[in-house]
GROMACS .gro file of C-alpha atoms in nm:
model
  400
    1MET     CA    1  -0.543   2.136  -6.573
    2LEU     CA    2  -0.918   2.132  -6.510
    3LEU     CA    3  -1.050   1.993  -6.182
    4ARG     CA    4  -1.390   1.824  -6.191
    5ARG     CA    5  -1.623   1.936  -5.916
    6ILE     CA    6  -1.793   1.653  -5.724
    7PRO     CA    7  -2.118   1.744  -5.549
    8LEU     CA    8  -2.106   1.710  -5.170
    9GLN     CA    9  -2.423   1.505  -5.178
   10SER     CA   10  -2.244   1.243  -5.391
   11ILE     CA   11  -1.954   1.228  -5.143
   12PHE     CA   12  -2.189   1.176  -4.847
   13GLU     CA   13  -2.381   0.908  -5.032
   14THR     CA   14  -2.060   0.722  -5.117
   15LEU     CA   15  -1.947   0.728  -4.748
   16ARG     CA   16  -2.287   0.607  -4.633
   17LEU     CA   17  -2.282   0.308  -4.868
   18ASN     CA   18  -1.914   0.228  -4.810
   19PRO     CA   19  -1.829   0.317  -4.446
   20ALA     CA   20  -1.467   0.298  -4.335
   21PRO     CA   21  -1.399  -0.018  -4.129
   22LEU     CA   22  -1.371   0.057  -3.756
   23SER     CA   23  -1.171  -0.246  -3.651
   24THR     CA   24  -1.160  -0.616  -3.719
   25LEU     CA   25  -1.012  -0.672  -3.370
   26SER     CA   26  -1.300  -0.542  -3.157
   27LYS     CA   27  -1.411  -0.782  -2.885
   28PRO     CA   28  -1.655  -0.742  -2.600
   29GLN     CA   29  -1.504  -0.654  -2.265
   30LYS     CA   30  -1.478  -0.903  -1.983
   31SER     CA   31  -1.597  -0.832  -1.630
   32LEU     CA   32  -1.598  -0.962  -1.273
   33PRO     CA   33  -1.773  -0.857  -0.952
   34ALA     CA   34  -1.547  -0.625  -0.754
   35ALA     CA   35  -1.541  -0.338  -0.508
   36TYR     CA   36  -1.326  -0.028  -0.479
   37TYR     CA   37  -1.217   0.080  -0.130
   38ARG     CA   38  -0.999   0.339   0.030
   39GLY     CA   39  -0.790   0.192   0.307
   40GLY     CA   40  -0.585   0.443   0.507
   41THR     CA   41  -0.393   0.649   0.252
   42SER     CA   42  -0.426   0.389  -0.024
   43ARG     CA   43  -0.695   0.265  -0.262
   44ALA     CA   44  -0.743  -0.077  -0.417
   45VAL     CA   45  -0.976  -0.292  -0.622
   46ILE     CA   46  -1.096  -0.580  -0.403
   47PHE     CA   47  -1.210  -0.916  -0.542
   48LYS     CA   48  -1.371  -1.208  -0.366
   49ARG     CA   49  -1.145  -1.508  -0.416
   50GLU     CA   50  -1.445  -1.716  -0.528
   51ASP     CA   51  -1.509  -1.478  -0.821
   52LEU     CA   52  -1.160  -1.512  -0.967
   53PRO     CA   53  -1.044  -1.796  -1.192
   54THR     CA   54  -0.936  -2.108  -1.004
   55ASP     CA   55  -0.625  -2.105  -1.221
   56ARG     CA   56  -0.412  -1.840  -1.046
   57SER     CA   57  -0.187  -1.806  -1.350
   58ALA     CA   58  -0.472  -1.608  -1.508
   59TRP     CA   59  -0.480  -1.352  -1.228
   60ASP     CA   60  -0.182  -1.139  -1.327
   61ASP     CA   61  -0.317  -1.038  -1.666
   62ILE     CA   62  -0.662  -0.959  -1.522
   63PHE     CA   63  -0.509  -0.743  -1.248
   64ARG     CA   64  -0.289  -0.550  -1.494
   65ARG     CA   65  -0.579  -0.472  -1.723
   66VAL     CA   66  -0.815  -0.376  -1.439
   67ILE     CA   67  -0.564  -0.139  -1.280
   68GLY     CA   68  -0.433  -0.001  -1.614
   69SER     CA   69  -0.073  -0.125  -1.614
   70PRO     CA   70   0.171  -0.095  -1.769
   71ASP     CA   71   0.117   0.266  -1.868
   72PRO     CA   72   0.424   0.442  -2.016
   73ASN     CA   73   0.252   0.774  -1.940
   74GLY     CA   74   0.237   0.684  -1.571
   75ARG     CA   75  -0.128   0.784  -1.531
   76GLN     CA   76  -0.325   0.455  -1.558
   77LEU     CA   77  -0.613   0.642  -1.722
   78ASP     CA   78  -0.738   0.322  -1.887
   79GLY     CA   79  -0.784   0.147  -1.552
   80LEU     CA   80  -0.858   0.205  -1.185
   81GLY     CA   81  -0.501   0.282  -1.079
   82GLY     CA   82  -0.402   0.632  -0.977
   83GLY     CA   83  -0.054   0.663  -1.128
   84ILE     CA   84   0.138   0.610  -0.801
   85SER     CA   85   0.225   0.297  -0.606
   86SER     CA   86  -0.021   0.363  -0.322
   87LEU     CA   87  -0.307   0.369  -0.575
   88SER     CA   88  -0.194   0.075  -0.789
   89LYS     CA   89  -0.313  -0.215  -0.576
   90ILE     CA   90  -0.535  -0.524  -0.577
   91CYS     CA   91  -0.668  -0.723  -0.281
   92VAL     CA   92  -0.819  -1.073  -0.286
   93VAL     CA   93  -1.038  -1.176   0.010
   94GLY     CA   94  -1.201  -1.503   0.101
   95LYS     CA   95  -1.324  -1.710   0.393
   96SER     CA   96  -1.040  -1.871   0.581
   97THR     CA   97  -0.989  -2.244   0.620
   98HIS     CA   98  -0.798  -2.186   0.947
   99LEU     CA   99  -0.997  -2.242   1.265
  100ASP     CA  100  -0.861  -1.937   1.450
  101VAL     CA  101  -0.887  -1.695   1.155
  102ASP     CA  102  -1.199  -1.543   0.999
  103ILE     CA  103  -1.074  -1.408   0.665
  104ASP     CA  104  -0.784  -1.471   0.427
  105TYR     CA  105  -0.641  -1.167   0.251
  106THR     CA  106  -0.386  -1.159  -0.033
  107PHE     CA  107  -0.226  -0.832  -0.136
  108ILE     CA  108  -0.096  -0.760  -0.485
  109SER     CA  109   0.114  -0.458  -0.579
  110LEU     CA  110   0.132  -0.360  -0.947
  111GLY     CA  111   0.387  -0.152  -1.130
  112VAL     CA  112   0.262   0.169  -1.287
  113LYS     CA  113   0.490   0.201  -1.589
  114ASN     CA  114   0.601  -0.163  -1.593
  115ALA     CA  115   0.423  -0.499  -1.591
  116HIS     CA  116   0.534  -0.608  -1.243
  117VAL     CA  117   0.276  -0.801  -1.040
  118ASP     CA  118   0.415  -0.849  -0.690
  119TYR     CA  119   0.276  -1.086  -0.425
  120SER     CA  120   0.574  -1.059  -0.192
  121SER     CA  121   0.449  -0.809   0.068
  122ASN     CA  122   0.160  -0.700   0.289
  123CYS     CA  123  -0.008  -0.357   0.273
  124GLY     CA  124  -0.080  -0.209   0.614
  125ASN     CA  125  -0.302   0.064   0.475
  126MET     CA  126  -0.529  -0.163   0.272
  127ILE     CA  127  -0.561  -0.412   0.558
  128SER     CA  128  -0.782  -0.147   0.721
  129ALA     CA  129  -1.038  -0.201   0.443
  130ILE     CA  130  -1.040  -0.580   0.455
  131GLY     CA  131  -1.257  -0.614   0.765
  132PRO     CA  132  -1.515  -0.363   0.635
  133PHE     CA  133  -1.517  -0.538   0.297
  134ALA     CA  134  -1.574  -0.876   0.464
  135VAL     CA  135  -1.875  -0.732   0.650
  136ASP     CA  136  -2.014  -0.537   0.351
  137SER     CA  137  -1.982  -0.838   0.119
  138ARG     CA  138  -2.134  -1.078   0.376
  139LEU     CA  139  -1.818  -1.287   0.403
  140PHE     CA  140  -1.836  -1.213   0.776
  141PRO     CA  141  -2.197  -1.209   0.904
  142VAL     CA  142  -2.311  -0.950   1.159
  143ARG     CA  143  -2.646  -0.846   1.305
  144SER     CA  144  -2.864  -0.677   1.045
  145ASN     CA  145  -2.984  -0.394   1.268
  146GLY     CA  146  -2.842  -0.157   1.523
  147PRO     CA  147  -2.486  -0.046   1.590
  148GLU     CA  148  -2.219  -0.283   1.717
  149ASP     CA  149  -1.842  -0.322   1.728
  150VAL     CA  150  -1.697  -0.624   1.553
  151GLU     CA  151  -1.362  -0.796   1.566
  152LEU     CA  152  -1.211  -1.006   1.289
  153ARG     CA  153  -0.889  -1.203   1.268
  154ILE     CA  154  -0.741  -1.165   0.921
  155LEU     CA  155  -0.465  -1.385   0.779
  156ASN     CA  156  -0.237  -1.206   0.536
  157THR     CA  157  -0.137  -1.489   0.301
  158ASN     CA  158   0.165  -1.296   0.169
  159THR     CA  159   0.339  -1.307   0.507
  160GLY     CA  160   0.149  -1.571   0.704
  161LYS     CA  161   0.080  -1.316   0.978
  162VAL     CA  162  -0.251  -1.244   1.153
  163ILE     CA  163  -0.400  -0.897   1.200
  164ARG     CA  164  -0.686  -0.827   1.438
  165SER     CA  165  -0.926  -0.566   1.303
  166ARG     CA  166  -1.178  -0.385   1.525
  167PHE     CA  167  -1.435  -0.138   1.388
  168PRO     CA  168  -1.798  -0.026   1.425
  169VAL     CA  169  -2.088  -0.161   1.221
  170VAL     CA  170  -2.422   0.011   1.162
  171ASP     CA  171  -2.729  -0.168   1.020
  172GLY     CA  172  -2.521  -0.458   0.898
  173GLU     CA  173  -2.260  -0.248   0.716
  174ALA     CA  174  -1.918  -0.123   0.819
  175ALA     CA  175  -1.955   0.229   0.954
  176ALA     CA  176  -1.810   0.500   0.733
  177SER     CA  177  -1.891   0.813   0.932
  178GLY     CA  178  -1.706   0.904   1.249
  179ASP     CA  179  -1.492   1.167   1.416
  180PHE     CA  180  -1.149   1.012   1.364
  181ALA     CA  181  -0.906   1.175   1.119
  182ILE     CA  182  -0.580   1.052   0.969
  183ASP     CA  183  -0.325   1.277   0.805
  184GLY     CA  184  -0.323   1.248   0.429
  185VAL     CA  185  -0.700   1.192   0.400
  186ALA     CA  186  -0.950   1.477   0.404
  187GLY     CA  187  -1.233   1.473   0.657
  188THR     CA  188  -1.315   1.228   0.935
  189ALA     CA  189  -1.443   0.870   0.947
  190ALA     CA  190  -1.500   0.572   1.175
  191LYS     CA  191  -1.190   0.457   1.362
  192ILE     CA  192  -1.042   0.116   1.279
  193GLN     CA  193  -0.796  -0.044   1.519
  194LEU     CA  194  -0.542  -0.280   1.367
  195ASP     CA  195  -0.335  -0.506   1.592
  196PHE     CA  196  -0.055  -0.682   1.404
  197LEU     CA  197  -0.004  -0.996   1.612
  198ASP     CA  198   0.345  -1.143   1.647
  199PRO     CA  199   0.455  -0.933   1.348
  200ALA     CA  200   0.830  -1.003   1.361
  201GLY     CA  201   0.985  -1.216   1.088
  202SER     CA  202   0.705  -1.179   0.835
  203LYS     CA  203   0.923  -1.293   0.542
  204THR     CA  204   1.255  -1.383   0.699
  205GLY     CA  205   1.154  -1.544   1.027
  206GLN     CA  206   1.363  -1.302   1.233
  207LEU     CA  207   1.325  -0.954   1.378
  208PHE     CA  208   1.680  -0.865   1.264
  209PRO     CA  209   1.737  -1.096   0.967
  210THR     CA  210   2.101  -1.005   0.899
  211GLY     CA  211   2.195  -1.099   1.255
  212LYS     CA  212   2.298  -0.739   1.322
  213VAL     CA  213   2.115  -0.429   1.440
  214VAL     CA  214   2.329  -0.207   1.215
  215ASP     CA  215   2.480  -0.307   0.878
  216GLU     CA  216   2.660  -0.101   0.615
  217PHE     CA  217   2.585  -0.083   0.243
  218ASP     CA  218   2.755   0.156   0.001
  219GLY     CA  219   2.924   0.310   0.303
  220ILE     CA  220   2.586   0.399   0.462
  221ARG     CA  221   2.487   0.256   0.800
  222THR     CA  222   2.156   0.072   0.777
  223THR     CA  223   1.920  -0.094   1.025
  224CYS     CA  224   1.740  -0.393   0.869
  225ILE     CA  225   1.429  -0.516   1.051
  226ASP     CA  226   1.136  -0.742   0.962
  227VAL     CA  227   0.805  -0.635   1.118
  228SER     CA  228   0.495  -0.702   0.903
  229ASN     CA  229   0.724  -0.641   0.605
  230PRO     CA  230   1.103  -0.641   0.577
  231CYS     CA  231   1.227  -0.280   0.602
  232CYS     CA  232   1.556  -0.096   0.620
  233PHE     CA  233   1.630   0.248   0.759
  234VAL     CA  234   1.910   0.496   0.690
  235LEU     CA  235   1.989   0.834   0.841
  236ALA     CA  236   1.901   1.147   0.646
  237SER     CA  237   2.229   1.304   0.762
  238GLU     CA  238   2.434   1.025   0.603
  239MET     CA  239   2.234   1.059   0.279
  240GLY     CA  240   2.308   1.432   0.274
  241VAL     CA  241   1.946   1.549   0.293
  242GLU     CA  242   1.713   1.708   0.548
  243GLY     CA  243   1.483   1.479   0.742
  244ASN     CA  244   1.175   1.674   0.637
  245ILE     CA  245   1.253   1.660   0.267
  246THR     CA  246   0.935   1.646   0.056
  247PRO     CA  247   0.841   1.368  -0.189
  248GLU     CA  248   0.878   1.617  -0.475
  249GLU     CA  249   1.230   1.703  -0.361
  250ILE     CA  250   1.319   1.335  -0.338
  251ASP     CA  251   1.197   1.286  -0.695
  252ALA     CA  252   1.393   1.587  -0.817
  253HIS     CA  253   1.717   1.493  -0.638
  254PRO     CA  254   1.977   1.385  -0.896
  255THR     CA  255   2.111   1.081  -0.707
  256LEU     CA  256   1.900   1.006  -0.397
  257LEU     CA  257   1.651   0.757  -0.543
  258ALA     CA  258   1.922   0.553  -0.715
  259ARG     CA  259   2.137   0.544  -0.399
  260LEU     CA  260   1.844   0.439  -0.182
  261ASP     CA  261   1.746   0.164  -0.425
  262SER     CA  262   2.103   0.033  -0.432
  263ILE     CA  263   2.109   0.018  -0.050
  264ARG     CA  264   1.764  -0.142  -0.046
  265ARG     CA  265   1.864  -0.414  -0.289
  266GLN     CA  266   2.185  -0.495  -0.103
  267ALA     CA  267   1.985  -0.507   0.221
  268GLY     CA  268   1.741  -0.746   0.054
  269VAL     CA  269   2.023  -0.987  -0.023
  270ALA     CA  270   2.167  -0.955   0.329
  271MET     CA  271   1.818  -1.024   0.472
  272GLY     CA  272   1.788  -1.341   0.265
  273ILE     CA  273   1.503  -1.216   0.047
  274ALA     CA  274   1.690  -1.280  -0.279
  275ASP     CA  275   2.023  -1.419  -0.395
  276SER     CA  276   2.126  -1.112  -0.593
  277PRO     CA  277   2.040  -0.741  -0.594
  278GLU     CA  278   1.874  -0.778  -0.934
  279ASP     CA  279   1.634  -1.040  -0.795
  280VAL     CA  280   1.516  -0.833  -0.497
  281PRO     CA  281   1.142  -0.755  -0.540
  282GLY     CA  282   1.032  -0.396  -0.592
  283SER     CA  283   0.807  -0.396  -0.286
  284VAL     CA  284   1.036  -0.545  -0.017
  285PRO     CA  285   1.241  -0.460   0.165
  286LYS     CA  286   1.093  -0.115   0.196
  287ILE     CA  287   1.330   0.168   0.280
  288GLY     CA  288   1.291   0.480   0.490
  289VAL     CA  289   1.508   0.783   0.565
  290VAL     CA  290   1.492   0.887   0.932
  291SER     CA  291   1.606   1.177   1.145
  292SER     CA  292   1.532   1.370   1.461
  293PRO     CA  293   1.283   1.656   1.427
  294ALA     CA  294   1.475   1.970   1.330
  295PRO     CA  295   1.404   2.312   1.484
  296ASN     CA  296   1.359   2.502   1.158
  297THR     CA  297   1.093   2.701   0.974
  298ARG     CA  298   0.983   2.412   0.755
  299ALA     CA  299   0.937   2.185   1.058
  300SER     CA  300   0.717   2.448   1.219
  301GLU     CA  301   0.510   2.486   0.902
  302GLN     CA  302   0.471   2.108   0.876
  303GLY     CA  303   0.384   2.069   1.245
  304GLN     CA  304   0.678   1.832   1.284
  305THR     CA  305   0.894   1.992   1.554
  306ARG     CA  306   1.016   1.809   1.865
  307ALA     CA  307   0.698   1.919   2.039
  308ASP     CA  308   0.487   1.750   1.770
  309VAL     CA  309   0.664   1.426   1.671
  310ASP     CA  310   0.925   1.185   1.805
  311ILE     CA  311   1.097   1.105   1.475
  312LEU     CA  312   1.083   1.200   1.105
  313VAL     CA  313   1.054   0.941   0.829
  314ARG     CA  314   1.038   0.969   0.453
  315ALA     CA  315   0.965   0.635   0.289
  316LEU     CA  316   0.974   0.485  -0.058
  317SER     CA  317   0.717   0.243  -0.198
  318VAL     CA  318   0.803   0.045  -0.512
  319GLY     CA  319   1.068   0.300  -0.603
  320GLN     CA  320   0.850   0.607  -0.553
  321PRO     CA  321   0.850   0.856  -0.266
  322HIS     CA  322   0.543   0.779  -0.055
  323LYS     CA  323   0.301   1.068  -0.003
  324ALA     CA  324   0.253   0.960   0.360
  325VAL     CA  325   0.408   0.642   0.506
  326PRO     CA  326   0.333   0.274   0.442
  327ILE     CA  327   0.183   0.132   0.760
  328THR     CA  328   0.422  -0.163   0.758
  329VAL     CA  329   0.713   0.085   0.751
  330ALA     CA  330   0.557   0.268   1.045
  331LEU     CA  331   0.523  -0.059   1.239
  332ALA     CA  332   0.883  -0.155   1.171
  333LEU     CA  333   0.996   0.193   1.271
  334ALA     CA  334   0.806   0.176   1.601
  335ALA     CA  335   0.965  -0.158   1.681
  336ALA     CA  336   1.315  -0.041   1.586
  337ALA     CA  337   1.272   0.268   1.804
  338ARG     CA  338   1.248   0.035   2.106
  339VAL     CA  339   1.584  -0.129   2.034
  340PRO     CA  340   1.855   0.100   2.180
  341GLU     CA  341   2.134  -0.004   1.939
  342SER     CA  342   1.934   0.070   1.623
  343LEU     CA  343   1.979   0.380   1.408
  344VAL     CA  344   1.609   0.454   1.459
  345ALA     CA  345   1.639   0.462   1.838
  346GLY     CA  346   1.933   0.699   1.808
  347VAL     CA  347   1.717   0.969   1.646
  348THR     CA  348   1.392   0.908   1.839
  349SER     CA  349   1.298   1.142   2.123
  350GLU     CA  350   1.344   0.978   2.462
  351LYS     CA  351   1.022   1.128   2.602
  352PRO     CA  352   0.731   1.041   2.368
  353VAL     CA  353   0.492   1.313   2.255
  354ASP     CA  354   0.205   1.067   2.302
  355PRO     CA  355   0.224   0.793   2.569
  356ALA     CA  356   0.024   0.564   2.340
  357GLY     CA  357   0.329   0.505   2.122
  358ILE     CA  358   0.582   0.658   1.884
  359THR     CA  359   0.461   0.965   1.692
  360LEU     CA  360   0.602   0.961   1.338
  361GLY     CA  361   0.630   1.273   1.126
  362HIS     CA  362   0.574   1.169   0.763
  363ALA     CA  363   0.529   1.349   0.433
  364SER     CA  364   0.160   1.425   0.495
  365GLY     CA  365   0.146   1.473   0.872
  366LYS     CA  366   0.170   1.253   1.181
  367LEU     CA  367   0.096   0.895   1.282
  368VAL     CA  368   0.103   0.730   1.626
  369VAL     CA  369   0.215   0.366   1.631
  370GLY     CA  370   0.241   0.139   1.933
  371ALA     CA  371   0.476  -0.157   1.971
  372GLN     CA  372   0.449  -0.400   2.262
  373PHE     CA  373   0.747  -0.617   2.352
  374GLU     CA  374   0.706  -0.921   2.578
  375GLU     CA  375   0.919  -0.999   2.884
  376ASP     CA  376   1.132  -1.240   2.680
  377GLY     CA  377   1.218  -0.959   2.435
  378SER     CA  378   0.991  -1.079   2.154
  379LEU     CA  379   0.759  -0.838   1.977
  380GLY     CA  380   0.405  -0.927   2.089
  381HIS     CA  381   0.206  -0.691   1.870
  382ALA     CA  382   0.205  -0.353   1.704
  383THR     CA  383  -0.102  -0.130   1.684
  384VAL     CA  384  -0.212   0.146   1.451
  385PHE     CA  385  -0.543   0.326   1.390
  386ARG     CA  386  -0.676   0.395   1.040
  387THR     CA  387  -0.997   0.469   0.852
  388ALA     CA  388  -1.146   0.306   0.542
  389ARG     CA  389  -1.450   0.341   0.320
  390ARG     CA  390  -1.635   0.160   0.043
  391LEU     CA  391  -1.626   0.380  -0.267
  392MET     CA  392  -1.788   0.157  -0.529
  393GLU     CA  393  -1.905  -0.198  -0.587
  394GLY     CA  394  -2.045  -0.374  -0.888
  395LYS     CA  395  -1.857  -0.504  -1.192
  396VAL     CA  396  -1.514  -0.403  -1.311
  397PHE     CA  397  -1.445  -0.428  -1.686
  398TRP     CA  398  -1.127  -0.485  -1.880
  399LYS     CA  399  -1.033  -0.522  -2.244
  400CYS     CA  400  -0.940  -0.860  -2.387
   0.00000   0.00000   0.00000
């Protein structure tokens, strides 16, 4: 059979006159003003409430598309998420209508591989960025020149609790540079003090929502406590793991994540958060594995011996091992450590490493958290120090 040769020039001319259709579904992208901040060991896209649709039912789809969820590959490359729970977050900030509060702040946690959009919890790391954002975006006016320290009262709408934020300002903007370092973040920055006021009962109305200091789920003793977020704590020894287990080892463990999630969901029902384990949100209660610092080689390498920290904690966030520790988990842990009957108190050093509070050994280093109880036994406030920084502001785009 003879094949007829077609000149290349004829082929190119045919393609030029009859180009292949690209897509009949192409639409221009949508956009909104937004900023991107690091807060503590987390990052989030921050919107002004006034820039979002007044119809809140439209928010979820915008947030998913902006952050890049759901992504079956778990990388969120088509959005601003970072493929892990601590980097898959949205914050909404606006002026408060309450007389004793300066700013309202709503936190939204998004699933990475799934389409979950969760408004049920606060984020203690990202709260460190809310005050700086309010100053940088002129929601909270400050002097336009010279350095000063400012103080804001921020209402977290997810929990109804108030956080007092104190930080330096330079030339009308939140200071970024400083000499304060936090484990899990490279370099130093300006120190931000966060006082969580009357933090007990954020979702449940009680410090110990089950009515007990120690419960039992799946045969594992558990302390359930509600400080800034509902949390539950189990002992590493009862879970059959070392207290300084790494996030990678937690992920690789054949049964640990499933067992912890089962305990967490049962605790959520016992705390009154949901009627059934299946209905318990992914973000609360949070769960942590605690233990006393162990005198071994790994503890020495991590700087988490008894001379360095008072207690070890490895926490989960939305089903994933946290690379550091959620601040709300740290606050709950510090409060539980002051209650002698709790599991946390039983593994916390009696003589603190730092008189300022409880020093926690987490997956990326150390964190000091203070908890102040009043004479009547109520939890007055809990304090933690973080850093934050504006990374980007402008418009964020998403596909229709």
